[in-house]
Tab-separated table of N, CA and C in Angstrom:
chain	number	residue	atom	x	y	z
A	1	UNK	N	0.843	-1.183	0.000
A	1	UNK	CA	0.000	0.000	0.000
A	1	UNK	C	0.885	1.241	0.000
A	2	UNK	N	0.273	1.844	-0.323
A	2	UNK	CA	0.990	3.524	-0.694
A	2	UNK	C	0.637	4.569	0.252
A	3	UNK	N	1.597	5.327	0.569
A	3	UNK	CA	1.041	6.282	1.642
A	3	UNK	C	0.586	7.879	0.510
A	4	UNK	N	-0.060	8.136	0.843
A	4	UNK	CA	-1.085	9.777	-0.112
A	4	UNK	C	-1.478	10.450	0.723
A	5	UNK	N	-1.005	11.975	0.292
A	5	UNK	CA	-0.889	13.565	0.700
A	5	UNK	C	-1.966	13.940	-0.200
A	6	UNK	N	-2.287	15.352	0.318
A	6	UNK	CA	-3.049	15.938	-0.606
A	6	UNK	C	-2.574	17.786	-0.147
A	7	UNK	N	-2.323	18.606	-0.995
A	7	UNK	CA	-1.741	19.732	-0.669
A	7	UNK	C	-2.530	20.529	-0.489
A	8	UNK	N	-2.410	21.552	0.965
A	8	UNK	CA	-3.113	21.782	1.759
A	8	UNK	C	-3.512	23.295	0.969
A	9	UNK	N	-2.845	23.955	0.077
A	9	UNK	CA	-3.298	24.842	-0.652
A	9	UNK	C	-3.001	24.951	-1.884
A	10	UNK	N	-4.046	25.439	-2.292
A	10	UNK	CA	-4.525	25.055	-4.026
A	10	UNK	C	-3.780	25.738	-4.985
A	11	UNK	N	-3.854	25.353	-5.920
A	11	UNK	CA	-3.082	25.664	-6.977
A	11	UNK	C	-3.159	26.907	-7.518
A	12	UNK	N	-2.841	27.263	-8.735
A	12	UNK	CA	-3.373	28.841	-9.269
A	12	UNK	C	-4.767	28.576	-10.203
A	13	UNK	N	-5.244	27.117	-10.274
A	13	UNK	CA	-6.174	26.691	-10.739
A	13	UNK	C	-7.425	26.508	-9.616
A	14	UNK	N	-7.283	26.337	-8.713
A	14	UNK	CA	-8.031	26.111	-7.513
A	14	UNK	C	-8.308	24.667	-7.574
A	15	UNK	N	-7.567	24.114	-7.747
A	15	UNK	CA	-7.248	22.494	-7.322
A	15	UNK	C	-5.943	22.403	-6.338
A	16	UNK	N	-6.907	21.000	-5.637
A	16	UNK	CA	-5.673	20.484	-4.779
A	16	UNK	C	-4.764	19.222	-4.898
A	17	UNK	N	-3.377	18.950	-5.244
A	17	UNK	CA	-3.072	17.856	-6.222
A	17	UNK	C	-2.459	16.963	-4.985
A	18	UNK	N	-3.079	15.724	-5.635
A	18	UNK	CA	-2.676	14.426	-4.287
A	18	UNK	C	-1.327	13.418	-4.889
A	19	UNK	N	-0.812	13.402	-3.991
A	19	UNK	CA	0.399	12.737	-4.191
A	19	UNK	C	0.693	11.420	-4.035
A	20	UNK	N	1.276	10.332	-4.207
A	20	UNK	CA	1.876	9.140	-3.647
A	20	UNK	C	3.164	9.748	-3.335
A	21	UNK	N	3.680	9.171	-1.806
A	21	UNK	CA	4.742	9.976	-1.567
A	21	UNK	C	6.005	9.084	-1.776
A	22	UNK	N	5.721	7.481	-2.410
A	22	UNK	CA	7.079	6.652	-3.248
A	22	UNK	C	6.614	7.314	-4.561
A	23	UNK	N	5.967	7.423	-5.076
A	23	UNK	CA	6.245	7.594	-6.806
A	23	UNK	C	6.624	8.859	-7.204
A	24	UNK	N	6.305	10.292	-6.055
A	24	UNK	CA	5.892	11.712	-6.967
A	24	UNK	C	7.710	12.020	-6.511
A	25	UNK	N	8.221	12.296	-7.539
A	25	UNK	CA	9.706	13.003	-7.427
A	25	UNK	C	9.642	13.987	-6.508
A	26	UNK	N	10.764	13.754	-5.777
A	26	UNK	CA	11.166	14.858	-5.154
A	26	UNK	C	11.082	16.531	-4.956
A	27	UNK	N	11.898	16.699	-6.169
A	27	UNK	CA	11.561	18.143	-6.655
A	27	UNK	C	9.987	18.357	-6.702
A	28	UNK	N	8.621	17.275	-6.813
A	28	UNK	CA	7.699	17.597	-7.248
A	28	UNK	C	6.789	17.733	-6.353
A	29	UNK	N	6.920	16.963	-5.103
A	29	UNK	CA	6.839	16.550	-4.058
A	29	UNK	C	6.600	18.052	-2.821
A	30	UNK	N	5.294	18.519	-2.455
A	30	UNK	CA	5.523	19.349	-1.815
A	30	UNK	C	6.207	19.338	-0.682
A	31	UNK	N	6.684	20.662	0.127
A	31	UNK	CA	6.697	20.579	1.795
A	31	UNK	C	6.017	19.988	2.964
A	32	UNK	N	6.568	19.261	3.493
A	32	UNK	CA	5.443	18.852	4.669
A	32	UNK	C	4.342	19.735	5.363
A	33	UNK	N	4.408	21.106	5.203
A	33	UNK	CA	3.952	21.678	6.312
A	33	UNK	C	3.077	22.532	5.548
A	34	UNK	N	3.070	21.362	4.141
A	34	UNK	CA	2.289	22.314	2.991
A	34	UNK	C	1.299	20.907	2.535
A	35	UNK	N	1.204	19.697	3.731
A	35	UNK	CA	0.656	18.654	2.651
A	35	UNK	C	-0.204	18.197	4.261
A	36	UNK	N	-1.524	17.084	3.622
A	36	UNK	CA	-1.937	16.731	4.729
A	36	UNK	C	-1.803	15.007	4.355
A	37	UNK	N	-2.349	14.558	5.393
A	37	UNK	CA	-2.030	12.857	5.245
A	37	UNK	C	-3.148	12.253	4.862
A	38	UNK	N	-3.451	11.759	4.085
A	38	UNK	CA	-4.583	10.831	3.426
A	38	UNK	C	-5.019	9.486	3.814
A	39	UNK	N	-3.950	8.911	3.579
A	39	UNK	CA	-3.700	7.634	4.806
A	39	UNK	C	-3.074	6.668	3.632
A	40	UNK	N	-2.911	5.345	3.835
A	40	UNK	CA	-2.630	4.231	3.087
A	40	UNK	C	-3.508	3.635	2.280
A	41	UNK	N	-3.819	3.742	1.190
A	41	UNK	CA	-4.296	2.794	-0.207
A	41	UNK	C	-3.392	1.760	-1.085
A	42	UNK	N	-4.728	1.726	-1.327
A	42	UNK	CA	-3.993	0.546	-2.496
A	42	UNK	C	-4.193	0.541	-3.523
A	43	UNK	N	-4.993	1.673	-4.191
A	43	UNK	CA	-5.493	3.025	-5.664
A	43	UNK	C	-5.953	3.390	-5.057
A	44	UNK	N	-5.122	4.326	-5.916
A	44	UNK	CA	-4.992	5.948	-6.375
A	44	UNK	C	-5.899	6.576	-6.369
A	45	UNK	N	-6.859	5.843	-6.527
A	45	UNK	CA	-8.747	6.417	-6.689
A	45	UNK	C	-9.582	6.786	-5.344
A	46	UNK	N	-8.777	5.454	-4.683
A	46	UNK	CA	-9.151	5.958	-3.076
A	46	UNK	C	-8.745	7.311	-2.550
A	47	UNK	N	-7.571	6.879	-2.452
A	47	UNK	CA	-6.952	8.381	-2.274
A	47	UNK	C	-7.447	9.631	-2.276
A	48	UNK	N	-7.505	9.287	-3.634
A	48	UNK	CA	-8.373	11.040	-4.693
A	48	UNK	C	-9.917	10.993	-4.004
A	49	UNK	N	-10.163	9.743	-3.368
A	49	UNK	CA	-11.808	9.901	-3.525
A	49	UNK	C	-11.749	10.716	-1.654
A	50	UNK	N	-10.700	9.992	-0.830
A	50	UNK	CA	-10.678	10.984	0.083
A	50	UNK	C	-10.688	12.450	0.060
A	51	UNK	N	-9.279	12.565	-0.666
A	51	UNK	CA	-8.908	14.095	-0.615
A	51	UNK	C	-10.336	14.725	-1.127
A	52	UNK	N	-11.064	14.270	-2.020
A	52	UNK	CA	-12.503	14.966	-2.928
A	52	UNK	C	-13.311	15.347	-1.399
A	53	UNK	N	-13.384	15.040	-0.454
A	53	UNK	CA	-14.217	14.884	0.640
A	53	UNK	C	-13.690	16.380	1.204
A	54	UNK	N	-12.553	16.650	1.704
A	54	UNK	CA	-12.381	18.085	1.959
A	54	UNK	C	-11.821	18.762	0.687
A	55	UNK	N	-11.894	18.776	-0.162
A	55	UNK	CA	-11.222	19.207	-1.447
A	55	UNK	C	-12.090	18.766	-2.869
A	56	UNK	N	-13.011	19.420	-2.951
A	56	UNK	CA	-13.862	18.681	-4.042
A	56	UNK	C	-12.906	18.881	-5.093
A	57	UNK	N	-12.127	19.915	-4.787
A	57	UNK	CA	-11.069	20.039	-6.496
A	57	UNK	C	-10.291	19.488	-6.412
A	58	UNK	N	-9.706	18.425	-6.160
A	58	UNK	CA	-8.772	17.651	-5.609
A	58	UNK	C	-8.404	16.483	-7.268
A	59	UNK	N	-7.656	16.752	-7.745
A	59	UNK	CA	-6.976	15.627	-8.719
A	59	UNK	C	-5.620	15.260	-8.481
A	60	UNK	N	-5.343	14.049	-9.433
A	60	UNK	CA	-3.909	13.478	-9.219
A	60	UNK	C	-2.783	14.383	-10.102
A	61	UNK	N	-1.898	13.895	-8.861
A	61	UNK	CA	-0.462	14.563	-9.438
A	61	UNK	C	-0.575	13.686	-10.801
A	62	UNK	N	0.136	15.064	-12.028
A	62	UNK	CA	0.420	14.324	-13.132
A	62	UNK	C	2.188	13.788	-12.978
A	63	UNK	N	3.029	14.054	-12.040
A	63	UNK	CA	4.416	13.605	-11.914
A	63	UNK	C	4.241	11.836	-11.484
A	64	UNK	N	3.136	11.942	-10.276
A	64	UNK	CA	3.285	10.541	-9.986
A	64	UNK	C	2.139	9.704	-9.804
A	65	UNK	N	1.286	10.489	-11.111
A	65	UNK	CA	0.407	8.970	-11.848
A	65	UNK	C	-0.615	9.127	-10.577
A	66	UNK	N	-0.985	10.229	-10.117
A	66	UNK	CA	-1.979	9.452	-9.140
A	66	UNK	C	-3.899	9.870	-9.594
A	67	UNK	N	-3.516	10.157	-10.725
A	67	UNK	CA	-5.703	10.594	-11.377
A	67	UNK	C	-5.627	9.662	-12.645
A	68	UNK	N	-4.688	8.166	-12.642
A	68	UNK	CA	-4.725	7.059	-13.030
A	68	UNK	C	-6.572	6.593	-13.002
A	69	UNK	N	-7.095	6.682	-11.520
A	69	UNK	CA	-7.617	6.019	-11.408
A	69	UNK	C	-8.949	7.471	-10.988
A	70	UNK	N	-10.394	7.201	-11.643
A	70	UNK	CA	-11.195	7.969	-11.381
A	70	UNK	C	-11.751	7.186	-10.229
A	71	UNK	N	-12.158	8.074	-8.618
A	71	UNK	CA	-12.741	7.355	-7.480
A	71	UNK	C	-14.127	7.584	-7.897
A	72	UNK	N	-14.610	9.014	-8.748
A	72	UNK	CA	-16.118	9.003	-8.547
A	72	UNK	C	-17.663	7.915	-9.067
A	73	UNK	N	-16.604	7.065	-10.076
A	73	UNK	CA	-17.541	6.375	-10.734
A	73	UNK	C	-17.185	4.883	-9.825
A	74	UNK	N	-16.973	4.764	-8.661
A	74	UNK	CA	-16.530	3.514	-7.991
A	74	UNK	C	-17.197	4.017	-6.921
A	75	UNK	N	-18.060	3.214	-6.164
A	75	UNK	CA	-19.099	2.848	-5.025
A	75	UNK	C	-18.016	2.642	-3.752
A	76	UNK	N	-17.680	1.576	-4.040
A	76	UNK	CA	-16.811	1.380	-3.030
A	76	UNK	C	-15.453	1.456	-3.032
A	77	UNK	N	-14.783	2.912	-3.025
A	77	UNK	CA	-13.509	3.323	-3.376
A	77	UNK	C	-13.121	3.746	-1.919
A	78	UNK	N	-14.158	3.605	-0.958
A	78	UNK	CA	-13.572	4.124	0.243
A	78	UNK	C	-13.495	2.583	1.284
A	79	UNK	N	-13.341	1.698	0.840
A	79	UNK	CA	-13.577	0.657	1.743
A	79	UNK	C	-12.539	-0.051	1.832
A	80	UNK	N	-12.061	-0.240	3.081
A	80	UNK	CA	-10.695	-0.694	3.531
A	80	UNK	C	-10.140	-1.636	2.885
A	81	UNK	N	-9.256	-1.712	2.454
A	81	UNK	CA	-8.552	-3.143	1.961
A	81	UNK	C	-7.797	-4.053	2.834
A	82	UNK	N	-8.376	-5.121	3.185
A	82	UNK	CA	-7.046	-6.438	3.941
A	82	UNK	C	-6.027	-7.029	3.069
A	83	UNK	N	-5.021	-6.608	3.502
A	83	UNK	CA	-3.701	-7.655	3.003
A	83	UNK	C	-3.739	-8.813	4.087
């Protein structure tokens, strides 16, 4: 599972872009004290479908692949996964 941020202020677009914090490069990768914690998934869709909850503008980073996956057309994108 992947750990996902979502940046705590919006873009010059008024979106907020969510991260995987193994895949999104460094350089691309905001500040901590500029990101909030999403929690652990296992897609990308989850993720996004959180961050959408305080962030309706909320899409994936295009650096690290994370609006791969659309959460809104998935029912159950918020439901825990067991490994």
């Amino acid at each position: 599972m992947a750990s996902y941020f979502v940046a705590a202020q919006p873009q010059a677009d008024g979106t907020h872009s969510v991260h995987d914090r193994g895949r999104c490069p460094p350089g691309h990768f905001p500040r901590p004290d500029a990101l909030e914690y999403l929690g652990e998934f296992v897609e990308p869709g989850q993720a996004l479908a959180v961050a959408r909850l305080r962030f309706p503008a909320a899409r994936g980073c295009a650096c690290c692949a994370c609006g791969e996956t659309s959460p809104v057309d998935q029912p159950d994108a918020l439901t825990p996964q067991r490994t």
